[in-house]
Amino acid sequence: MSFTVRAVLGVFLLLPFLVESTECNENPGPGPGVAHNEVGGNGSTVWPWQIYKSSSFTPPVMDITTNGKPLAPGYIVTTQSDFSAVPAIKAPAPLIMTDTGELVWNGPILNATNLFVQTYENQQVLHYWSGLSTAGGNVGHGYGNVTILDTSYNVIATVCPHVELNIPGNQTFDCIVDIHESFLTDRNTMLVSVYNATPIDLSPIGGPVHGWGFDCLFLEVDPKTNDVLFTWSAQDHVPITHTHQPRNGAGANESFPFDWFHINSVVNIGDNYLVNGRHTWETYLVDSKGNIIWTINGDTGGDFGLLPEDAHFRWQHHSRPHNVSNSSVSISWFNNNNQAFDNGTNPTVGLELLLPLPPSNLSSASVQTIRHLVDAKDNLYVDSQGSYEVDLYGTGNGFITYGEIPVMKEFGPDTSGADVRWTGRVGGDNLVQLYRGYKQIWHGNPTGKPSLVVEKNNATDCPAAYGYVSWNGATDVTAWAVYEGSSSGNLTKAGDVGFKGFETKFNVDADARYVQVAAVVNGTETTKSEVQRLGI
């Protein structure tokens, strides 16, 4: 039996959040604490957003449906951006949220993609791309940098490699990393995608001999120095005839290069690299010298021979290896199955295949389908972006983010996708996009102070005032210790209130003039807020 939490009715009509009533007496004390947030939104194209007293952040309301079965641990880690010229979100930013829709961390307000938790120098880190996303005839990539944060949200590196690119329109950018990939390897380097406009012979596909195309590159970069340690070029290794992308006039001049390959993911497997070409329907294993070891093709199977009927993929994103051995490897994709010109013909699926190693190009299928996840009750047809995570923390659950459709789903271990355990939406179709989204375990310990606001209660009921406290990015707070007094230098503890989500509301005594709170972590009081004066 399904039930809905904070469900959006239609697209923009929202049921308000329920805030617990607070009973009090003449000297109420801080009380148990209650969750506090309100909803903004006026029925326009902008998706409803959450509002707090102690913070100016305005994260989206998450429309959630769940069937009540166990979910994997972890937070929702993603970014939002407008998909059209119509304002569709209140404030784009990297976001960490709970699977019940509570904000955990709101990053800076900027155009970002690919927020992701990884390990760097044996420490958990968070990183995201930010910069300019391209539009018009060259839509679909970007120019920017990657910011790496430690668990206290301090910037420890900014990835901005020292390379020169030919950019359409003679534009220049301080940093040239593309939006698609930013992946930290197990050797403490980062793999990033880059798009370079370059001359190319397009005559094999009916274009001009002296044409222009995007040479899709990936770079391996040292985050500390921004030195480029390795470069791979699709144009040097893949025939342009492998493309399935219609040219539609692209490539005739330098201002409108033909994006025939469209690199959108790359990770390392030891000294080798797994590279994905969306427009060739192919994923490649590349060695440390840049040579292609083998190719899996979503139509023909490539070096692996015929594919099972449910193993074909097209226009795919987010290729990732799993369970690598000398005899086999499984690879997962967010299988878009659609491009803009044929959207709606094939449901988008989460796909995982088991490939024998070395490749076996037999007359019968050698590839096995591990999972083919599609929500039969809610088929989605996605022609851009997206991600798929397999076996979340050993639960067998899968997590899919649907890119241009701002929906995320957690599937149970069922290999067909029949068991959709959780669905979250944070925007309107074709208005808001989520490039990728993940469910990941993260421990954040901010270096700043908790934010505290104390306001007089103008209603006739007591208490005389309320306090509102939040601490952006803190994941391990269990309670707040409340201190009150008649002067800033004479505060005594009034009691503890339980942690109630991003912002906790609590009572303030009638005779208090100054208030301060301390975060309680593992039973110990830690960082304190500034002392706030109550003007009554």
CSV table of N, CA and C in Angstrom, one decimal, residues 27-156:
chain,number,residue,atom,x,y,z
A,27,ASN,N,5.9,29.4,33.1
A,27,ASN,CA,7.4,29.3,32.9
A,27,ASN,C,7.7,28.0,32.0
A,28,PRO,N,7.5,28.1,30.7
A,28,PRO,CA,7.4,26.9,29.9
A,28,PRO,C,8.7,26.2,29.7
A,29,GLY,N,9.9,26.8,29.9
A,29,GLY,CA,11.1,26.2,29.5
A,29,GLY,C,11.3,26.0,28.0
A,30,PRO,N,12.3,25.4,27.6
A,30,PRO,CA,12.6,25.3,26.1
A,30,PRO,C,11.6,24.3,25.4
A,31,GLY,N,11.0,23.4,26.2
A,31,GLY,CA,10.1,22.5,25.6
A,31,GLY,C,10.8,21.4,24.8
A,32,PRO,N,10.0,20.5,24.2
A,32,PRO,CA,10.6,19.4,23.5
A,32,PRO,C,11.3,19.8,22.1
A,33,GLY,N,11.0,20.9,21.6
A,33,GLY,CA,11.4,21.3,20.3
A,33,GLY,C,10.6,20.7,19.2
A,34,VAL,N,10.3,21.5,18.2
A,34,VAL,CA,9.5,20.9,17.0
A,34,VAL,C,10.2,21.3,15.7
A,35,ALA,N,9.9,20.6,14.7
A,35,ALA,CA,10.4,21.0,13.4
A,35,ALA,C,9.7,22.2,12.9
A,36,HIS,N,10.4,23.1,12.2
A,36,HIS,CA,9.8,24.3,11.7
A,36,HIS,C,10.3,24.6,10.3
A,37,ASN,N,9.4,24.6,9.3
A,37,ASN,CA,9.7,25.2,8.0
A,37,ASN,C,8.3,25.5,7.4
A,38,GLU,N,8.4,26.5,6.5
A,38,GLU,CA,7.2,26.9,5.8
A,38,GLU,C,7.4,26.8,4.3
A,39,VAL,N,6.3,27.0,3.6
A,39,VAL,CA,6.4,26.8,2.1
A,39,VAL,C,6.2,28.1,1.4
A,40,GLY,N,7.0,28.4,0.4
A,40,GLY,CA,6.8,29.5,-0.4
A,40,GLY,C,6.4,29.0,-1.8
A,41,GLY,N,5.8,29.9,-2.6
A,41,GLY,CA,5.3,29.6,-3.9
A,41,GLY,C,4.0,30.2,-4.1
A,42,ASN,N,3.8,30.7,-5.3
A,42,ASN,CA,2.5,31.5,-5.5
A,42,ASN,C,1.7,30.9,-6.7
A,43,GLY,N,2.0,29.7,-7.1
A,43,GLY,CA,1.3,29.1,-8.2
A,43,GLY,C,1.9,29.4,-9.5
A,44,SER,N,3.1,30.0,-9.5
A,44,SER,CA,3.8,30.3,-10.8
A,44,SER,C,4.5,29.1,-11.2
A,45,THR,N,5.4,29.2,-12.2
A,45,THR,CA,6.2,28.1,-12.7
A,45,THR,C,7.3,27.7,-11.7
A,46,VAL,N,7.5,28.5,-10.7
A,46,VAL,CA,8.6,28.2,-9.8
A,46,VAL,C,8.1,27.2,-8.8
A,47,TRP,N,8.8,26.1,-8.7
A,47,TRP,CA,8.4,25.0,-7.8
A,47,TRP,C,8.4,25.4,-6.4
A,48,PRO,N,7.5,25.0,-5.5
A,48,PRO,CA,7.5,25.4,-4.1
A,48,PRO,C,8.8,25.2,-3.4
A,49,TRP,N,9.1,26.1,-2.5
A,49,TRP,CA,10.4,26.0,-1.8
A,49,TRP,C,10.1,26.1,-0.3
A,50,GLN,N,11.1,25.7,0.5
A,50,GLN,CA,11.0,25.7,1.9
A,50,GLN,C,11.6,27.0,2.5
A,51,ILE,N,11.0,27.5,3.6
A,51,ILE,CA,11.4,28.8,4.2
A,51,ILE,C,11.7,28.5,5.6
A,52,TYR,N,12.8,29.2,6.1
A,52,TYR,CA,13.2,29.0,7.5
A,52,TYR,C,13.4,30.4,8.1
A,53,LYS,N,13.4,30.4,9.5
A,53,LYS,CA,13.6,31.7,10.2
A,53,LYS,C,15.1,32.0,10.4
A,54,SER,N,15.9,30.9,10.6
A,54,SER,CA,17.3,31.1,10.9
A,54,SER,C,18.2,31.0,9.7
A,55,SER,N,17.7,30.8,8.6
A,55,SER,CA,18.5,30.7,7.3
A,55,SER,C,17.7,31.3,6.2
A,56,SER,N,18.5,31.8,5.2
A,56,SER,CA,17.9,32.4,4.0
A,56,SER,C,17.8,31.3,2.9
A,57,PHE,N,18.2,30.1,3.1
A,57,PHE,CA,18.1,29.1,2.1
A,57,PHE,C,16.7,28.8,1.7
A,58,THR,N,16.5,28.4,0.4
A,58,THR,CA,15.2,28.1,-0.1
A,58,THR,C,15.2,26.9,-0.9
A,59,PRO,N,15.5,25.7,-0.3
A,59,PRO,CA,15.6,24.5,-1.1
A,59,PRO,C,14.2,24.1,-1.5
A,60,PRO,N,14.1,23.2,-2.5
A,60,PRO,CA,12.8,22.8,-3.0
A,60,PRO,C,12.0,21.9,-2.1
A,61,VAL,N,10.7,22.0,-2.1
A,61,VAL,CA,9.9,21.0,-1.4
A,61,VAL,C,10.0,19.7,-2.2
A,62,MET,N,10.2,18.6,-1.5
A,62,MET,CA,10.3,17.3,-2.2
A,62,MET,C,9.0,16.6,-2.1
A,63,ASP,N,8.4,16.3,-3.2
A,63,ASP,CA,7.1,15.5,-3.3
A,63,ASP,C,7.5,14.1,-3.3
A,64,ILE,N,7.2,13.3,-2.2
A,64,ILE,CA,7.7,12.0,-1.9
A,64,ILE,C,6.5,11.0,-1.9
A,65,THR,N,6.7,9.9,-2.6
A,65,THR,CA,5.8,8.7,-2.5
A,65,THR,C,6.6,7.5,-2.1
A,66,THR,N,6.2,6.7,-1.2
A,66,THR,CA,6.9,5.5,-0.8
A,66,THR,C,5.9,4.4,-0.5
A,67,ASN,N,6.4,3.1,-0.7
A,67,ASN,CA,5.5,2.0,-0.4
A,67,ASN,C,5.8,1.4,0.9
A,68,GLY,N,6.7,2.0,1.7
A,68,GLY,CA,6.9,1.6,3.1
A,68,GLY,C,7.9,0.5,3.3
A,69,LYS,N,8.5,0.0,2.3
A,69,LYS,CA,9.5,-1.1,2.4
A,69,LYS,C,10.8,-0.4,2.7
A,70,PRO,N,11.8,-1.2,3.3
A,70,PRO,CA,13.0,-0.6,3.7
A,70,PRO,C,13.8,0.1,2.6
A,71,LEU,N,14.4,1.2,3.0
A,71,LEU,CA,15.2,2.0,2.0
A,71,LEU,C,16.7,1.8,2.4
A,72,ALA,N,17.6,2.1,1.5
A,72,ALA,CA,19.0,2.1,1.8
A,72,ALA,C,19.3,3.3,2.7
A,73,PRO,N,20.4,3.2,3.4
A,73,PRO,CA,20.8,4.4,4.2
A,73,PRO,C,21.4,5.4,3.3
A,74,GLY,N,21.5,6.7,3.8
A,74,GLY,CA,22.2,7.7,3.0
A,74,GLY,C,21.3,8.9,2.8
A,75,TYR,N,21.9,10.0,2.3
A,75,TYR,CA,21.2,11.2,1.9
A,75,TYR,C,21.1,11.3,0.4
A,76,ILE,N,20.1,12.1,0.0
A,76,ILE,CA,20.0,12.5,-1.4
A,76,ILE,C,21.0,13.6,-1.7
A,77,VAL,N,21.8,13.3,-2.7
A,77,VAL,CA,22.9,14.2,-3.1
A,77,VAL,C,22.7,14.6,-4.5
A,78,THR,N,22.4,15.9,-4.8
A,78,THR,CA,22.1,16.3,-6.2
A,78,THR,C,22.3,17.8,-6.4
A,79,THR,N,22.0,18.2,-7.6
A,79,THR,CA,22.0,19.6,-8.0
A,79,THR,C,20.7,19.9,-8.8
A,80,GLN,N,20.2,21.1,-8.7
A,80,GLN,CA,19.1,21.5,-9.5
A,80,GLN,C,19.5,22.6,-10.5
A,81,SER,N,18.9,22.7,-11.6
A,81,SER,CA,19.1,23.8,-12.5
A,81,SER,C,17.8,24.0,-13.4
A,82,ASP,N,17.7,25.2,-13.9
A,82,ASP,CA,16.5,25.5,-14.7
A,82,ASP,C,16.8,24.9,-16.1
A,83,PHE,N,15.7,24.3,-16.6
A,83,PHE,CA,15.8,23.6,-17.9
A,83,PHE,C,15.3,24.5,-19.1
A,84,SER,N,14.7,25.6,-18.7
A,84,SER,CA,14.2,26.5,-19.8
A,84,SER,C,14.4,28.0,-19.4
A,85,ALA,N,14.0,28.9,-20.2
A,85,ALA,CA,14.1,30.3,-19.9
A,85,ALA,C,13.1,30.7,-18.9
A,86,VAL,N,12.1,29.9,-18.6
A,86,VAL,CA,11.1,30.3,-17.6
A,86,VAL,C,11.7,30.0,-16.2
A,87,PRO,N,11.7,30.9,-15.3
A,87,PRO,CA,12.2,30.6,-13.9
A,87,PRO,C,11.4,29.5,-13.3
A,88,ALA,N,12.1,28.4,-12.9
A,88,ALA,CA,11.4,27.2,-12.4
A,88,ALA,C,11.9,26.8,-11.1
A,89,ILE,N,13.0,27.3,-10.6
A,89,ILE,CA,13.4,27.0,-9.2
A,89,ILE,C,13.8,28.3,-8.5
A,90,LYS,N,13.6,28.3,-7.2
A,90,LYS,CA,13.9,29.5,-6.4
A,90,LYS,C,15.3,29.9,-6.4
A,91,ALA,N,16.2,28.9,-6.2
A,91,ALA,CA,17.6,29.2,-6.1
A,91,ALA,C,18.4,28.0,-6.4
A,92,PRO,N,19.1,27.9,-7.6
A,92,PRO,CA,19.9,26.7,-7.9
A,92,PRO,C,21.1,26.5,-7.0
A,93,ALA,N,21.3,25.3,-6.6
A,93,ALA,CA,22.5,25.1,-5.7
A,93,ALA,C,22.7,23.6,-5.5
A,94,PRO,N,23.9,23.2,-5.1
A,94,PRO,CA,24.2,21.9,-4.7
A,94,PRO,C,23.4,21.6,-3.4
A,95,LEU,N,22.8,20.4,-3.3
A,95,LEU,CA,21.9,20.1,-2.2
A,95,LEU,C,22.2,18.7,-1.6
A,96,ILE,N,22.2,18.6,-0.3
A,96,ILE,CA,22.1,17.3,0.4
A,96,ILE,C,20.8,17.4,1.2
A,97,MET,N,19.9,16.3,1.0
A,97,MET,CA,18.6,16.3,1.7
A,97,MET,C,18.4,14.9,2.2
A,98,THR,N,17.5,14.7,3.1
A,98,THR,CA,17.1,13.4,3.6
A,98,THR,C,16.1,12.8,2.6
A,99,ASP,N,15.8,11.5,2.7
A,99,ASP,CA,14.8,10.9,1.8
A,99,ASP,C,13.4,11.2,2.4
A,100,THR,N,13.3,12.0,3.4
A,100,THR,CA,12.0,12.5,3.9
A,100,THR,C,11.8,14.0,3.5
A,101,GLY,N,12.8,14.5,2.7
A,101,GLY,CA,12.6,15.9,2.2
A,101,GLY,C,13.2,17.0,3.1
A,102,GLU,N,13.9,16.6,4.2
A,102,GLU,CA,14.5,17.7,5.0
A,102,GLU,C,15.9,18.1,4.4
A,103,LEU,N,16.1,19.4,4.5
A,103,LEU,CA,17.4,19.9,4.0
A,103,LEU,C,18.5,19.5,5.0
A,104,VAL,N,19.7,19.1,4.5
A,104,VAL,CA,20.9,18.8,5.3
A,104,VAL,C,21.9,19.9,5.1
A,105,TRP,N,22.2,20.1,3.8
A,105,TRP,CA,23.2,21.1,3.4
A,105,TRP,C,22.8,21.8,2.2
A,106,ASN,N,22.9,23.1,2.2
A,106,ASN,CA,22.6,23.9,1.0
A,106,ASN,C,23.9,24.6,0.6
A,107,GLY,N,24.4,24.2,-0.6
A,107,GLY,CA,25.7,24.8,-1.0
A,107,GLY,C,25.4,26.2,-1.6
A,108,PRO,N,26.5,26.8,-2.1
A,108,PRO,CA,26.4,28.1,-2.7
A,108,PRO,C,25.4,28.2,-3.8
A,109,ILE,N,24.7,29.4,-3.9
A,109,ILE,CA,23.7,29.6,-5.0
A,109,ILE,C,24.5,29.8,-6.3
A,110,LEU,N,24.5,28.8,-7.2
A,110,LEU,CA,25.2,28.9,-8.5
A,110,LEU,C,24.7,27.8,-9.4
A,111,ASN,N,25.2,27.9,-10.6
A,111,ASN,CA,24.9,26.8,-11.6
A,111,ASN,C,25.9,25.7,-11.4
A,112,ALA,N,25.4,24.6,-10.9
A,112,ALA,CA,26.3,23.4,-10.6
A,112,ALA,C,25.7,22.1,-11.1
A,113,THR,N,26.6,21.2,-11.3
A,113,THR,CA,26.2,19.8,-11.6
A,113,THR,C,27.1,18.8,-10.8
A,114,ASN,N,26.6,17.6,-10.8
A,114,ASN,CA,27.4,16.4,-10.3
A,114,ASN,C,28.0,16.6,-8.9
A,115,LEU,N,27.2,17.0,-8.0
A,115,LEU,CA,27.6,16.9,-6.6
A,115,LEU,C,27.7,15.4,-6.2
A,116,PHE,N,28.8,15.1,-5.5
A,116,PHE,CA,29.2,13.7,-5.4
A,116,PHE,C,30.1,13.5,-4.2
A,117,VAL,N,29.8,12.5,-3.4
A,117,VAL,CA,30.7,12.1,-2.2
A,117,VAL,C,31.7,11.1,-2.7
A,118,GLN,N,33.0,11.3,-2.5
A,118,GLN,CA,34.0,10.4,-2.8
A,118,GLN,C,35.1,10.4,-1.7
A,119,THR,N,36.2,9.7,-2.0
A,119,THR,CA,37.3,9.6,-1.1
A,119,THR,C,38.5,10.3,-1.7
A,120,TYR,N,39.2,11.1,-1.0
A,120,TYR,CA,40.4,11.8,-1.5
A,120,TYR,C,41.5,11.8,-0.4
A,121,GLU,N,42.6,11.3,-0.7
A,121,GLU,CA,43.7,11.2,0.3
A,121,GLU,C,43.2,10.6,1.6
A,122,ASN,N,42.4,9.5,1.5
A,122,ASN,CA,41.9,8.7,2.6
A,122,ASN,C,40.9,9.4,3.4
A,123,GLN,N,40.3,10.5,2.9
A,123,GLN,CA,39.3,11.3,3.6
A,123,GLN,C,38.0,11.4,2.8
A,124,GLN,N,36.9,11.4,3.4
A,124,GLN,CA,35.6,11.6,2.7
A,124,GLN,C,35.6,13.1,2.3
A,125,VAL,N,35.2,13.3,1.0
A,125,VAL,CA,35.1,14.7,0.5
A,125,VAL,C,33.8,14.8,-0.3
A,126,LEU,N,33.5,16.0,-0.6
A,126,LEU,CA,32.3,16.3,-1.4
A,126,LEU,C,32.8,17.2,-2.6
A,127,HIS,N,32.3,17.0,-3.8
A,127,HIS,CA,32.8,17.9,-4.9
A,127,HIS,C,31.7,18.1,-5.9
A,128,TYR,N,31.8,19.3,-6.6
A,128,TYR,CA,30.7,19.6,-7.6
A,128,TYR,C,31.4,20.5,-8.6
A,129,TRP,N,30.8,20.4,-9.8
A,129,TRP,CA,31.2,21.3,-10.9
A,129,TRP,C,30.3,22.6,-10.9
A,130,SER,N,30.9,23.7,-11.2
A,130,SER,CA,30.2,24.9,-11.4
A,130,SER,C,30.8,25.7,-12.5
A,131,GLY,N,29.9,26.5,-13.2
A,131,GLY,CA,30.4,27.3,-14.3
A,131,GLY,C,29.3,27.6,-15.3
A,132,LEU,N,29.6,27.8,-16.6
A,132,LEU,CA,28.6,28.1,-17.6
A,132,LEU,C,28.2,26.9,-18.4
A,133,SER,N,26.9,26.6,-18.4
A,133,SER,CA,26.4,25.6,-19.3
A,133,SER,C,26.0,26.2,-20.6
A,134,THR,N,26.4,25.5,-21.7
A,134,THR,CA,26.2,26.1,-23.0
A,134,THR,C,24.7,25.9,-23.5
A,135,ALA,N,24.4,26.8,-24.4
A,135,ALA,CA,23.0,26.8,-24.9
A,135,ALA,C,23.0,26.9,-26.4
A,136,GLY,N,21.8,27.0,-27.0
A,136,GLY,CA,21.8,27.2,-28.5
A,136,GLY,C,22.2,26.0,-29.3
A,137,GLY,N,22.9,26.3,-30.4
A,137,GLY,CA,23.4,25.2,-31.2
A,137,GLY,C,24.4,24.3,-30.6
A,138,ASN,N,25.1,24.8,-29.6
A,138,ASN,CA,26.2,24.0,-28.9
A,138,ASN,C,25.7,23.6,-27.5
A,139,VAL,N,24.4,23.4,-27.3
A,139,VAL,CA,23.9,23.1,-26.0
A,139,VAL,C,24.4,21.7,-25.6
A,140,GLY,N,24.6,21.5,-24.3
A,140,GLY,CA,24.9,20.2,-23.8
A,140,GLY,C,26.2,20.0,-23.1
A,141,HIS,N,27.0,21.0,-23.0
A,141,HIS,CA,28.3,20.9,-22.2
A,141,HIS,C,28.5,22.2,-21.5
A,142,GLY,N,29.8,22.5,-21.1
A,142,GLY,CA,30.0,23.7,-20.4
A,142,GLY,C,31.5,23.9,-20.1
A,143,TYR,N,31.7,25.0,-19.4
A,143,TYR,CA,33.1,25.5,-19.1
A,143,TYR,C,33.1,26.0,-17.7
A,144,GLY,N,33.9,25.3,-16.8
A,144,GLY,CA,33.9,25.7,-15.4
A,144,GLY,C,35.0,25.0,-14.6
A,145,ASN,N,34.8,24.8,-13.3
A,145,ASN,CA,35.8,24.1,-12.5
A,145,ASN,C,35.1,23.2,-11.5
A,146,VAL,N,35.9,22.4,-10.8
A,146,VAL,CA,35.4,21.5,-9.8
A,146,VAL,C,35.9,21.9,-8.5
A,147,THR,N,35.0,22.1,-7.5
A,147,THR,CA,35.3,22.4,-6.1
A,147,THR,C,35.3,21.2,-5.3
A,148,ILE,N,36.4,20.9,-4.5
A,148,ILE,CA,36.4,19.8,-3.6
A,148,ILE,C,36.4,20.3,-2.2
A,149,LEU,N,35.4,19.8,-1.4
A,149,LEU,CA,35.2,20.2,0.0
A,149,LEU,C,35.6,19.1,1.0
A,150,ASP,N,36.1,19.4,2.1
A,150,ASP,CA,36.2,18.4,3.2
A,150,ASP,C,35.0,18.3,4.0
A,151,THR,N,35.0,17.5,5.0
A,151,THR,CA,33.7,17.2,5.8
A,151,THR,C,33.3,18.4,6.6
A,152,SER,N,34.1,19.5,6.7
A,152,SER,CA,33.8,20.7,7.3
A,152,SER,C,33.3,21.8,6.3
A,153,TYR,N,33.2,21.4,5.0
A,153,TYR,CA,32.8,22.2,3.9
A,153,TYR,C,33.8,23.3,3.6
A,154,ASN,N,35.1,23.0,4.0
A,154,ASN,CA,36.2,23.9,3.6
A,154,ASN,C,36.7,23.5,2.2
A,155,VAL,N,37.0,24.5,1.3
A,155,VAL,CA,37.5,24.2,0.0
A,155,VAL,C,39.0,23.7,0.2
A,156,ILE,N,39.3,22.5,-0.3
A,156,ILE,CA,40.6,22.0,-0.2
A,156,ILE,C,41.3,21.9,-1.5
